[in-house]
XYZ file of C-alpha atoms in Angstrom:
342
model
C -17.993 9.386 19.281
C -21.214 8.339 19.433
C -24.091 10.505 20.415
C -24.681 9.596 24.142
C -28.611 10.390 25.264
C -27.268 12.262 28.339
C -24.055 13.777 29.356
C -23.997 16.115 32.753
C -20.689 17.818 31.862
C -18.708 16.286 34.337
C -17.592 13.723 32.712
C -20.503 11.568 32.802
C -22.512 10.109 30.115
C -25.959 8.188 29.858
C -26.827 5.694 27.607
C -29.741 3.338 26.963
C -29.435 0.003 25.627
C -32.147 -0.164 22.782
C -33.958 -3.454 21.631
C -30.937 -3.861 19.207
C -28.805 -4.074 22.653
C -29.993 -7.221 23.983
C -28.286 -10.197 24.488
C -24.890 -8.254 23.545
C -21.844 -7.828 25.722
C -21.708 -4.803 27.637
C -17.614 -4.069 26.242
C -19.178 -4.654 22.523
C -22.253 -2.374 22.866
C -20.228 0.221 24.729
C -17.655 0.496 22.468
C -19.712 0.710 19.676
C -21.877 3.426 21.003
C -18.249 5.449 22.142
C -16.789 4.923 19.372
C -14.219 6.147 17.546
C -12.938 8.004 20.767
C -13.096 5.004 23.119
C -11.721 1.765 21.448
C -12.944 -1.767 22.895
C -9.893 -2.192 25.622
C -10.333 1.457 26.904
C -14.174 0.491 27.543
C -13.096 -2.523 29.489
C -10.543 -1.071 31.404
C -13.157 1.649 32.660
C -15.277 -1.123 33.526
C -12.403 -2.818 35.458
C -11.761 0.738 37.141
C -15.476 0.256 38.610
C -16.782 3.732 35.554
C -19.592 1.668 34.386
C -23.172 1.209 36.267
C -25.891 -0.180 34.829
C -29.241 0.813 36.650
C -26.988 2.690 39.180
C -25.351 -0.906 40.260
C -21.203 -1.040 39.384
C -20.855 -3.449 36.329
C -19.071 -6.382 37.642
C -17.984 -7.605 34.154
C -17.176 -6.872 30.539
C -19.337 -10.177 29.277
C -22.288 -8.730 31.426
C -25.259 -9.304 28.793
C -27.439 -6.442 28.203
C -31.243 -6.412 28.394
C -33.502 -3.770 26.122
C -34.267 -0.309 27.934
C -31.128 -0.690 30.594
C -29.601 2.380 31.693
C -26.214 2.723 31.755
C -23.733 5.254 33.035
C -19.769 5.776 32.863
C -18.303 8.336 34.386
C -15.264 9.445 32.405
C -11.727 10.144 35.214
C -9.679 12.860 34.165
C -6.736 11.860 32.367
C -3.768 10.871 34.984
C -0.767 12.873 34.581
C 1.816 12.004 32.384
C 4.846 9.967 33.553
C 7.207 10.740 32.162
C 7.542 14.208 33.129
C 7.785 17.017 30.193
C 11.200 18.654 29.828
C 11.277 21.655 27.516
C 13.390 20.471 24.854
C 13.226 22.849 21.421
C 10.946 21.076 18.453
C 11.236 22.040 15.264
C 7.246 21.957 14.829
C 6.222 21.756 11.266
C 2.233 21.694 12.032
C 0.285 21.170 15.081
C -3.873 21.468 15.879
C -5.798 19.881 18.121
C -5.478 16.174 16.824
C -2.480 15.636 16.349
C 1.503 17.269 15.885
C 4.268 17.070 13.068
C 7.805 17.659 14.118
C 10.867 17.076 12.190
C 12.952 15.214 14.777
C 17.094 16.155 14.765
C 19.096 13.245 14.870
C 20.338 12.389 18.357
C 16.884 12.792 19.708
C 15.566 9.259 21.030
C 11.807 9.074 20.582
C 10.842 7.155 24.155
C 11.971 7.369 26.628
C 13.845 3.350 27.793
C 16.582 1.641 29.192
C 19.565 4.216 29.100
C 17.468 6.667 27.782
C 14.504 7.833 30.552
C 15.038 12.096 30.269
C 15.906 13.981 27.332
C 13.146 12.265 24.573
C 11.020 13.553 22.507
C 8.097 12.361 24.691
C 9.203 14.076 27.549
C 9.467 16.916 24.739
C 5.987 16.747 23.784
C 4.491 16.182 27.330
C 6.165 19.290 27.934
C 4.796 21.442 24.724
C 1.545 20.522 24.197
C 0.540 20.316 27.903
C -3.195 20.248 28.526
C -4.087 19.827 24.209
C -3.475 16.266 25.148
C -6.962 14.964 25.851
C -5.730 11.655 26.773
C -4.046 8.310 25.289
C -5.695 5.507 27.329
C -6.440 7.817 30.456
C -3.000 9.187 30.159
C -1.944 12.916 28.996
C 0.729 11.436 27.177
C 1.725 11.925 23.524
C 0.485 8.809 20.668
C 3.891 7.388 19.531
C 2.461 5.553 16.037
C 5.747 5.411 14.387
C 9.063 5.974 15.208
C 12.642 7.303 13.566
C 15.763 5.782 15.245
C 17.303 8.270 17.501
C 19.909 9.146 14.865
C 17.829 9.167 11.764
C 16.411 12.479 11.505
C 13.000 14.032 10.126
C 9.622 14.386 9.781
C 7.412 12.041 11.989
C 3.480 12.631 13.555
C 2.384 12.187 16.829
C -1.262 12.112 18.136
C -2.863 14.405 20.690
C -6.239 12.345 21.235
C -7.463 8.868 21.630
C -9.042 9.164 18.381
C -6.694 10.172 16.230
C -3.723 7.355 17.647
C -6.103 4.785 16.801
C -6.740 5.891 13.605
C -3.007 6.861 12.617
C -1.876 3.084 14.674
C -4.592 1.567 12.073
C -2.895 3.562 8.637
C 0.781 2.723 10.011
C -0.135 -0.875 10.346
C -1.945 -1.015 7.372
C 0.881 0.338 5.583
C -1.292 2.313 3.547
C -2.566 0.149 1.740
C -6.392 0.704 2.345
C -5.594 4.548 2.798
C -2.979 7.697 2.310
C -0.222 6.547 3.938
C 3.059 7.603 1.878
C 7.115 7.495 3.632
C 10.405 8.599 1.673
C 13.709 8.893 3.234
C 16.831 9.889 1.625
C 20.115 8.026 2.594
C 23.503 7.749 0.962
C 25.294 4.463 0.610
C 28.342 3.062 -0.464
C 28.820 1.751 -4.022
C 26.235 2.259 -6.876
C 22.998 0.087 -7.305
C 23.559 -1.757 -10.656
C 19.583 -0.652 -11.323
C 18.630 3.084 -10.962
C 14.926 1.814 -9.629
C 14.835 -1.529 -7.529
C 12.456 -3.607 -4.910
C 14.164 -5.149 -1.811
C 11.359 -8.120 -0.559
C 12.925 -9.579 2.093
C 11.784 -10.648 5.374
C 13.179 -9.414 8.362
C 14.094 -10.470 12.013
C 16.029 -10.339 14.789
C 19.486 -10.555 14.810
C 22.068 -12.163 17.111
C 21.108 -9.753 19.641
C 18.250 -7.789 21.270
C 18.609 -4.815 19.203
C 19.553 -5.437 15.611
C 17.814 -7.074 12.789
C 18.619 -8.974 9.592
C 17.405 -10.597 6.671
C 15.516 -13.716 7.956
C 14.152 -16.948 6.138
C 10.266 -16.663 5.892
C 9.363 -19.507 7.591
C 11.247 -18.317 10.858
C 8.550 -17.173 13.714
C 9.719 -14.207 13.930
C 9.886 -12.951 10.307
C 8.326 -9.941 9.263
C 7.227 -8.965 5.699
C 9.588 -6.179 4.881
C 9.487 -3.971 1.154
C 11.522 -1.239 0.206
C 11.510 0.580 -2.907
C 14.681 2.578 -3.797
C 15.345 4.973 -6.400
C 19.095 5.935 -7.271
C 19.332 9.881 -6.820
C 22.530 10.560 -7.742
C 25.650 8.433 -7.926
C 29.469 9.712 -6.652
C 32.771 8.653 -7.839
C 31.777 6.617 -10.784
C 34.118 7.351 -13.125
C 36.922 7.793 -10.811
C 37.893 4.036 -10.009
C 40.850 4.971 -7.913
C 38.347 6.218 -5.290
C 35.468 4.906 -3.747
C 31.901 4.897 -4.599
C 28.718 6.355 -3.629
C 24.817 7.187 -3.999
C 22.413 9.150 -2.901
C 19.279 7.103 -2.768
C 15.436 7.432 -2.278
C 14.118 4.737 -0.073
C 9.821 4.698 -0.117
C 8.599 2.116 2.770
C 5.837 -0.429 1.815
C 5.963 -1.631 5.211
C 7.682 -0.189 8.405
C 9.911 -3.184 10.106
C 13.018 -1.920 13.000
C 15.741 -0.750 11.242
C 14.238 -1.809 7.730
C 15.772 0.766 5.210
C 19.557 0.170 6.983
C 19.058 -3.886 6.726
C 17.465 -3.758 3.073
C 20.644 -1.687 1.392
C 23.188 -3.564 3.455
C 21.804 -7.040 2.442
C 22.011 -5.785 -1.109
C 25.364 -4.500 -0.837
C 24.850 -0.831 -0.301
C 25.001 0.103 3.733
C 24.252 3.330 4.383
C 27.437 5.642 5.471
C 28.246 5.680 8.704
C 25.857 3.063 9.734
C 27.381 1.741 13.415
C 25.342 -1.251 13.089
C 24.625 -2.346 9.298
C 27.919 -0.822 7.545
C 30.777 -2.258 9.861
C 32.449 -3.620 7.103
C 32.779 -0.631 4.613
C 33.975 1.741 7.581
C 37.497 1.135 5.413
C 35.917 2.690 2.431
C 36.403 5.858 3.530
C 40.255 4.967 3.290
C 39.821 5.210 -0.184
C 38.279 8.651 -0.702
C 40.407 12.466 -1.411
C 40.731 14.710 1.327
C 38.819 16.337 2.607
C 35.716 14.410 2.226
C 38.165 11.254 4.416
C 38.314 12.869 7.101
C 34.384 14.156 6.618
C 33.373 10.862 6.102
C 34.831 9.453 9.286
C 34.105 12.289 11.577
C 29.832 11.747 10.568
C 28.420 10.358 13.865
C 25.468 8.625 12.604
C 23.820 6.683 9.627
C 23.206 9.353 6.784
C 19.852 8.813 6.891
C 16.510 11.278 7.018
C 12.893 10.663 6.456
C 12.371 13.463 4.102
C 8.739 12.920 3.126
C 5.515 11.837 5.474
C 2.007 11.835 3.500
C -1.041 10.441 5.327
C -4.857 10.866 5.651
C -5.919 13.598 9.036
C -8.056 11.458 11.243
C -10.495 14.229 11.720
C -10.840 15.988 8.559
C -9.654 12.753 6.303
C -8.089 14.780 4.021
C -4.676 13.591 2.949
C -2.125 16.202 4.123
C 1.877 16.102 3.465
C 4.407 17.744 4.995
C 8.699 17.754 3.906
C 11.529 18.321 5.932
C 15.159 18.944 4.098
C 18.311 17.216 4.943
C 19.789 18.643 8.071
C 22.547 20.249 7.441
C 25.212 17.633 8.884
C 23.868 15.119 6.085
C 23.731 17.467 3.304
C 27.007 19.478 4.112
C 28.862 15.725 3.533
C 26.574 14.643 0.444
C 27.764 18.401 -0.997
C 31.436 17.096 -0.076
C 30.610 13.929 -2.174
C 29.408 15.826 -5.031
C 32.809 17.794 -5.011
C 35.004 15.137 -4.955
């Protein structure tokens, strides 16, 4: 945060408007002085709460214009307790410091509370684990979710613990790494073998017929979002056994990060993920064209075969590029091994 003119140690920041502040909006000037710890939206919320005084009087508007020499006081409230509540849920922690935590999310764990999943989520687990080390995202002691993995997708995730880290990481993910160091690599087991060993899928995504699913849509549609996935075929299975269904292990690297992007894009080119309940339904009978015991392993696999293997990003505090990898979980690695052996 820009250095305050004084701070009393009790959450009161005292600033003095210089000559360059004359005529500026209060929220604009404060956001600049308190960056990077406070966004303009956070400053506006503090003003609305009556936490900002000018010359001893409560500031009545974020739009108020400043005069040179005015004394501005900002009373920082204690972060509010988190809602939802923390729950003791085991976490596979790859890295943690004061700014962020990196975890290897297991398949089956929902990231954020919502309809049908108000408890037992990653957020509940992080609130319990991080405790007082959460300094407050937007004034609330909660973890800052900057990207998500589907419930049944496993792998590496980073979560912010401070407002500053939350903003920096959110900007990096929103920018998709174009202006910084952000790399995301996934491994997927897909039906069929792509005709190209390396390829790019550039197809906009929008809502399908229901609220949850996504589909490739015309780019002129209002809800169309630019989406690009790069893929590389790593292994081929059943290529020389034409009597059986074939499959491939594919690495996917995201240039953008849309909801269900890999799942929709791979299905779009005719290679849906094995086990995908939403985008691979038309390929369910493929399992019938596999030998035993592989056939039953595929039919029993309860989720899409997708794992976030690698996440690389710039640390919001140190600005060093750091990378984390997580091996495939046992259920998916055993399924891949079964394909290797058939």
